[in-house]
Short mmCIF file of C-alpha atoms in Angstrom, two decimals:
data_model
loop_
_atom_site.label_atom_id
_atom_site.label_comp_id
_atom_site.label_asym_id
_atom_site.label_seq_id
_atom_site.Cartn_x
_atom_site.Cartn_y
_atom_site.Cartn_z
CA MET D 465 237.27 135.14 79.25
CA ALA D 466 234.52 137.40 80.61
CA MET D 467 231.86 135.26 78.92
CA ALA D 468 233.36 132.06 80.42
CA ALA D 469 233.46 133.62 83.89
CA LYS D 470 229.85 134.76 83.53
CA THR D 471 228.77 131.28 82.38
CA GLY D 472 230.62 129.66 85.29
CA GLY D 473 228.99 132.05 87.77
CA THR D 474 225.54 131.34 86.35
CA SER D 475 226.12 127.59 86.56
CA LYS D 476 227.25 127.88 90.19
CA SER D 477 224.23 130.02 91.04
CA LEU D 478 221.94 127.46 89.39
CA ARG D 479 223.49 124.62 91.42
CA ILE D 480 223.03 126.58 94.66
CA ARG D 481 219.41 127.31 93.77
CA ARG D 482 218.79 123.63 93.05
CA HIS D 483 220.36 122.64 96.37
CA ILE D 484 218.19 125.14 98.22
CA LEU D 485 215.07 123.87 96.47
CA GLY D 486 216.07 120.29 97.25
CA TYR D 487 216.44 121.06 100.96
CA LEU D 488 213.15 122.96 100.95
CA PHE D 489 211.30 119.99 99.46
CA ALA D 490 213.00 117.64 101.92
CA SER D 491 212.49 119.97 104.89
CA PRO D 492 209.23 118.34 106.15
CA TRP D 493 211.01 115.00 106.42
CA LEU D 494 214.16 116.58 107.89
CA ILE D 495 212.13 118.48 110.50
CA GLY D 496 210.26 115.30 111.38
CA LEU D 497 213.55 113.38 111.65
CA LEU D 498 215.04 115.98 113.99
CA ALA D 499 211.90 116.47 116.09
CA PHE D 500 210.62 112.90 116.36
CA VAL D 501 213.79 110.78 116.05
CA ALA D 502 217.01 112.67 116.73
CA TYR D 503 215.75 114.76 119.66
CA PRO D 504 214.06 111.83 121.51
CA VAL D 505 217.16 109.65 121.05
CA ILE D 506 219.53 112.33 122.35
CA SER D 507 217.15 113.13 125.22
CA THR D 508 216.90 109.45 126.16
CA ILE D 509 220.69 109.13 126.28
CA TYR D 510 220.93 112.22 128.50
CA TYR D 511 218.08 111.22 130.84
CA SER D 512 219.57 107.75 131.27
CA PHE D 513 222.34 109.40 133.30
CA THR D 514 219.92 111.37 135.46
CA GLN D 515 217.32 110.91 138.16
CA TYR D 516 214.21 112.37 136.57
CA SER D 517 210.64 112.11 137.83
CA VAL D 518 209.01 114.50 135.28
CA LEU D 519 207.69 116.66 138.14
CA MET D 520 211.20 117.76 139.18
CA PRO D 521 214.19 118.85 137.09
CA PRO D 522 216.58 116.02 136.18
CA GLN D 523 219.56 115.48 138.48
CA TRP D 524 222.80 114.05 137.08
CA VAL D 525 223.66 110.69 138.69
CA GLY D 526 226.12 109.30 136.15
CA LEU D 527 226.07 105.51 135.81
CA PHE D 528 223.90 104.96 138.89
CA ASN D 529 220.83 103.86 136.87
CA TYR D 530 222.84 101.27 134.96
CA GLU D 531 224.51 100.04 138.14
CA GLU D 532 221.14 99.60 139.85
CA LEU D 533 219.73 97.74 136.85
CA PHE D 534 222.55 95.22 136.62
CA MET D 535 223.43 94.85 140.29
CA TYR D 536 220.28 95.29 142.37
CA ASP D 537 217.14 94.97 140.24
CA ASP D 538 215.92 91.36 140.12
CA LEU D 539 212.85 92.31 138.07
CA PHE D 540 215.18 93.65 135.36
CA TRP D 541 216.68 90.19 134.91
CA THR D 542 213.25 88.56 135.16
CA SER D 543 211.93 90.77 132.37
CA ILE D 544 214.95 90.01 130.17
CA SER D 545 214.53 86.27 130.78
CA ASN D 546 210.81 86.38 129.96
CA THR D 547 211.42 88.40 126.79
CA PHE D 548 214.18 86.12 125.50
CA TYR D 549 212.07 83.04 126.25
CA TYR D 550 209.15 84.49 124.33
CA THR D 551 211.27 85.67 121.38
CA LEU D 552 213.39 82.53 121.02
CA ILE D 553 210.30 80.32 120.77
CA SER D 554 207.69 82.52 119.10
CA VAL D 555 209.90 83.80 116.27
CA PRO D 556 211.07 80.43 114.82
CA LEU D 557 207.64 78.91 115.41
CA GLY D 558 205.95 81.84 113.69
CA LEU D 559 208.34 81.60 110.73
CA ALA D 560 207.62 77.89 110.33
CA VAL D 561 203.84 78.34 110.48
CA ALA D 562 203.92 81.33 108.11
CA LEU D 563 206.07 79.43 105.61
CA GLY D 564 203.82 76.38 105.80
CA LEU D 565 200.71 78.48 105.16
CA ALA D 566 202.41 80.29 102.29
CA VAL D 567 203.33 76.99 100.62
CA LEU D 568 199.75 75.75 100.97
CA LEU D 569 198.30 79.00 99.64
CA ASN D 570 200.70 79.06 96.70
CA GLN D 571 198.98 76.09 95.05
CA LYS D 572 196.87 76.65 91.95
CA LEU D 573 193.46 75.86 93.39
CA PRO D 574 190.08 77.63 93.16
CA GLY D 575 189.14 80.03 95.94
CA LEU D 576 192.73 80.73 97.04
CA PRO D 577 192.27 84.54 97.21
CA ILE D 578 189.52 84.01 99.78
CA PHE D 579 191.71 81.78 101.95
CA ARG D 580 194.65 84.18 101.65
CA THR D 581 192.42 86.99 102.87
CA ILE D 582 191.10 84.88 105.76
CA PHE D 583 194.60 84.00 106.97
CA TYR D 584 195.86 87.57 106.55
CA LEU D 585 192.99 89.41 108.26
CA PRO D 586 193.99 88.57 111.88
CA SER D 587 197.34 90.30 111.37
CA ILE D 588 195.61 93.66 110.86
CA VAL D 589 193.32 93.34 113.88
CA PRO D 590 194.37 95.88 116.57
CA VAL D 591 196.43 94.17 119.25
CA VAL D 592 194.17 95.48 122.03
CA GLY D 593 191.07 93.93 120.48
CA MET D 594 192.95 90.71 119.75
CA SER D 595 194.16 90.55 123.37
CA ILE D 596 190.61 90.92 124.72
CA LEU D 597 189.41 88.18 122.35
CA TRP D 598 192.18 85.80 123.45
CA MET D 599 191.48 86.49 127.12
CA TRP D 600 188.15 84.76 126.48
CA LEU D 601 189.63 82.00 124.33
CA LEU D 602 192.26 81.19 126.99
CA ASN D 603 189.98 81.45 130.00
CA PRO D 604 190.54 78.22 132.00
CA GLN D 605 186.87 77.94 133.12
CA TYR D 606 184.77 78.83 130.07
CA GLY D 607 187.30 79.52 127.31
CA LEU D 608 186.81 78.00 123.86
CA ILE D 609 190.23 76.32 123.77
CA ASN D 610 189.77 74.44 127.05
CA GLY D 611 186.23 73.61 125.99
CA LEU D 612 187.54 71.96 122.82
CA ILE D 613 190.23 70.12 124.77
CA HIS D 614 187.59 68.77 127.14
CA ASP D 615 185.18 67.79 124.36
CA ILE D 616 187.82 66.09 122.19
CA PHE D 617 190.17 64.52 124.74
CA GLY D 618 187.97 64.44 127.84
CA ILE D 619 190.54 66.18 130.02
CA GLN D 620 190.72 69.51 131.78
CA GLY D 621 192.82 72.08 129.91
CA PRO D 622 195.64 74.07 131.52
CA GLY D 623 195.24 77.38 133.34
CA TRP D 624 196.86 79.28 130.45
CA ILE D 625 197.31 82.95 131.41
CA ALA D 626 196.24 82.23 135.01
CA ASP D 627 199.08 79.71 135.50
CA PRO D 628 202.75 80.87 135.68
CA ALA D 629 203.85 77.67 133.94
CA TRP D 630 201.50 78.19 130.99
CA SER D 631 201.29 81.99 130.67
CA LYS D 632 204.18 82.44 128.24
CA PRO D 633 203.21 79.40 126.11
CA ALA D 634 199.70 80.88 125.97
CA LEU D 635 201.01 84.18 124.60
CA ILE D 636 203.23 82.29 122.13
CA LEU D 637 200.17 80.37 120.94
CA MET D 638 198.36 83.68 120.58
CA SER D 639 201.23 85.11 118.49
CA LEU D 640 200.63 82.44 115.83
CA TRP D 641 197.30 84.08 115.07
CA THR D 642 199.12 87.06 113.53
CA VAL D 643 201.52 85.30 111.16
CA GLY D 644 199.49 86.52 108.19
CA GLY D 645 201.88 89.40 107.53
CA GLN D 646 204.88 87.07 107.35
CA MET D 647 202.81 84.66 105.27
CA ILE D 648 202.21 87.35 102.64
CA VAL D 649 205.94 88.10 102.46
CA PHE D 650 206.71 84.39 102.07
CA LEU D 651 204.00 84.10 99.42
CA ALA D 652 205.63 86.90 97.44
CA GLY D 653 208.98 85.14 97.75
CA LEU D 654 207.51 81.83 96.60
CA GLN D 655 206.04 83.42 93.51
CA GLY D 656 209.47 84.78 92.67
CA VAL D 657 211.13 81.34 92.59
CA PRO D 658 211.86 80.47 88.92
CA SER D 659 209.73 77.58 87.68
CA TYR D 660 212.63 76.10 85.67
CA LEU D 661 214.34 75.13 88.94
CA TYR D 662 211.42 72.90 89.87
CA GLU D 663 211.31 71.49 86.33
CA SER D 664 215.02 70.64 86.46
CA ALA D 665 214.66 69.04 89.89
CA SER D 666 211.64 67.04 88.71
CA ILE D 667 213.55 65.78 85.66
CA ASP D 668 216.38 64.68 87.99
CA GLY D 669 213.84 62.63 89.95
CA ALA D 670 213.58 64.82 93.05
CA SER D 671 210.44 64.31 95.11
CA LYS D 672 208.21 67.18 96.20
CA TRP D 673 209.71 67.05 99.69
CA ARG D 674 213.26 67.16 98.31
CA GLN D 675 212.32 70.00 95.96
CA PHE D 676 211.07 71.93 98.97
CA TRP D 677 214.35 71.57 100.89
CA GLN D 678 216.73 71.81 97.93
CA VAL D 679 214.96 74.47 95.84
CA THR D 680 212.26 76.33 97.77
CA VAL D 681 214.05 76.89 101.08
CA PRO D 682 217.39 78.06 99.58
CA MET D 683 215.58 80.45 97.24
CA LEU D 684 213.53 81.79 100.17
CA THR D 685 216.49 82.42 102.49
CA PRO D 686 216.49 86.20 101.77
CA THR D 687 212.80 86.29 102.70
CA ILE D 688 213.44 84.17 105.81
CA PHE D 689 216.26 86.55 106.71
CA PHE D 690 213.98 89.59 106.46
CA ASN D 691 211.18 87.98 108.48
CA LEU D 692 213.67 86.78 111.08
CA ILE D 693 215.06 90.28 111.65
CA MET D 694 211.60 91.82 111.90
CA GLY D 695 210.43 89.00 114.17
CA ILE D 696 213.32 89.51 116.60
CA ILE D 697 212.71 93.26 116.74
CA ASN D 698 208.98 92.81 117.33
CA GLY D 699 209.48 89.99 119.83
CA MET D 700 211.91 91.99 121.94
CA GLN D 701 209.39 94.85 122.08
CA THR D 702 206.37 92.76 123.14
CA PHE D 703 204.17 94.87 125.38
CA THR D 704 200.45 95.11 124.66
CA GLN D 705 199.56 91.47 125.30
CA SER D 706 201.13 91.57 128.75
CA PHE D 707 199.64 94.98 129.53
CA ILE D 708 196.09 94.05 128.55
CA MET D 709 195.85 90.35 129.41
CA THR D 710 198.04 89.64 132.45
CA ASN D 711 199.46 92.91 133.82
CA GLY D 712 202.82 91.13 133.97
CA GLY D 713 201.51 88.21 136.01
CA PRO D 714 200.93 85.70 137.28
CA ALA D 715 204.02 85.81 139.51
CA ASP D 716 205.84 88.08 137.00
CA SER D 717 205.82 85.26 134.44
CA THR D 718 204.78 87.65 131.65
CA LEU D 719 206.67 90.70 132.87
CA PHE D 720 208.28 91.49 129.53
CA TYR D 721 211.06 94.02 129.18
CA VAL D 722 209.08 96.83 127.54
CA PHE D 723 206.23 96.36 130.04
CA TYR D 724 208.69 96.75 132.93
CA LEU D 725 210.14 99.81 131.19
CA PHE D 726 206.61 101.22 130.90
CA ASN D 727 206.00 100.63 134.61
CA ASN D 728 209.14 102.51 135.59
CA ALA D 729 208.36 105.40 133.28
CA PHE D 730 204.62 105.93 133.67
CA ARG D 731 203.69 104.20 136.92
CA TYR D 732 206.70 104.89 139.12
CA PHE D 733 207.73 108.08 137.26
CA ARG D 734 211.37 106.98 137.11
CA MET D 735 212.03 108.43 133.67
CA GLY D 736 215.81 108.36 134.05
CA TYR D 737 215.71 104.70 135.03
CA ALA D 738 213.36 103.89 132.15
CA SER D 739 215.63 105.78 129.73
CA ALA D 740 218.55 103.60 130.82
CA MET D 741 216.41 100.54 130.14
CA ALA D 742 215.57 101.90 126.68
CA ILE D 743 219.26 102.30 125.87
CA ILE D 744 219.96 98.74 127.01
CA LEU D 745 217.08 97.44 124.89
CA PHE D 746 218.49 99.25 121.85
CA ILE D 747 221.91 97.69 122.47
CA ILE D 748 220.41 94.19 122.84
CA ILE D 749 218.40 94.47 119.61
CA PHE D 750 221.41 95.97 117.82
CA ILE D 751 223.65 93.07 118.91
CA LEU D 752 221.06 90.45 117.96
CA THR D 753 220.64 92.09 114.55
CA LEU D 754 224.41 92.12 114.01
CA VAL D 755 224.61 88.42 114.95
CA VAL D 756 221.91 87.54 112.41
CA LEU D 757 223.58 89.73 109.76
CA TRP D 758 226.93 88.05 110.43
CA SER D 759 225.43 84.56 110.27
CA SER D 760 223.50 85.38 107.07
CA LYS D 761 226.70 85.05 105.05
CA ARG D 762 226.57 81.31 105.68
CA TRP D 763 222.92 80.52 105.06
CA VAL D 764 221.34 83.29 102.94
CA HIS D 765 221.61 82.60 99.21
CA TYR D 766 220.91 85.15 96.50
CA GLU D 767 220.11 84.24 92.91
CA THR D 768 222.93 85.22 90.58
CA ALA D 769 222.49 86.22 87.00
#
């Protein structure tokens, strides 16, 4: 009996020691989670109910910030409209271009690694540098794009980022330059499609186009699902292009949500107001993600053993 009790006590002590060691090894990550994720999130929720200018202590105002956003702030609705417009067009268009490039670069041809690298490189260029480059490309007077339009078609190109009607399409066009990351993910998905499916479809007389829609696309739906989620999250947080290239103009046509949040926080020093905007942005992205997750049951197909 005494020996059994001693053995049980030793085993319990060993388990406790292992738990302590486990928490010690995980402590850097846990400290980082608490300091850089949990604390900022909790602080943002608290400040969203306050009037806080950084220079003065926060004052509790309850739901006043949210009421002002929804009832009295026209720029709030403008920024939401601009962001949804940009996201709803740039994300599907980017997915289509990335998938098309991945299909082309999945062929067994010489020199493909070089072309894959060329198409991927723009996606790792810093957004600030890319924005400065595209400011020149989209310049209505001496930009390369309008120059090509004039040389090929003999007409004057649009004003692009200087024209409210063309500013968002210009930034959407610019976003296609960075589809290399999605292309790599699609390329990995394509290489995971079993070859026997194409062989069976070919034996049944399916054309290449039909094989693409009946074999390739269904097998890539998990990859499309992943890229779609990431594209929505990134699209709803678009900021740098507007900040560097247009400053939200012309006529607030590129005043995206995060850029307006930045203005309230760091230009107008309305930290409480900006915190309320951050909470609303989180809710919007969360709802959009849930909608995509819910719809995925109908169109995402997983290979079964």
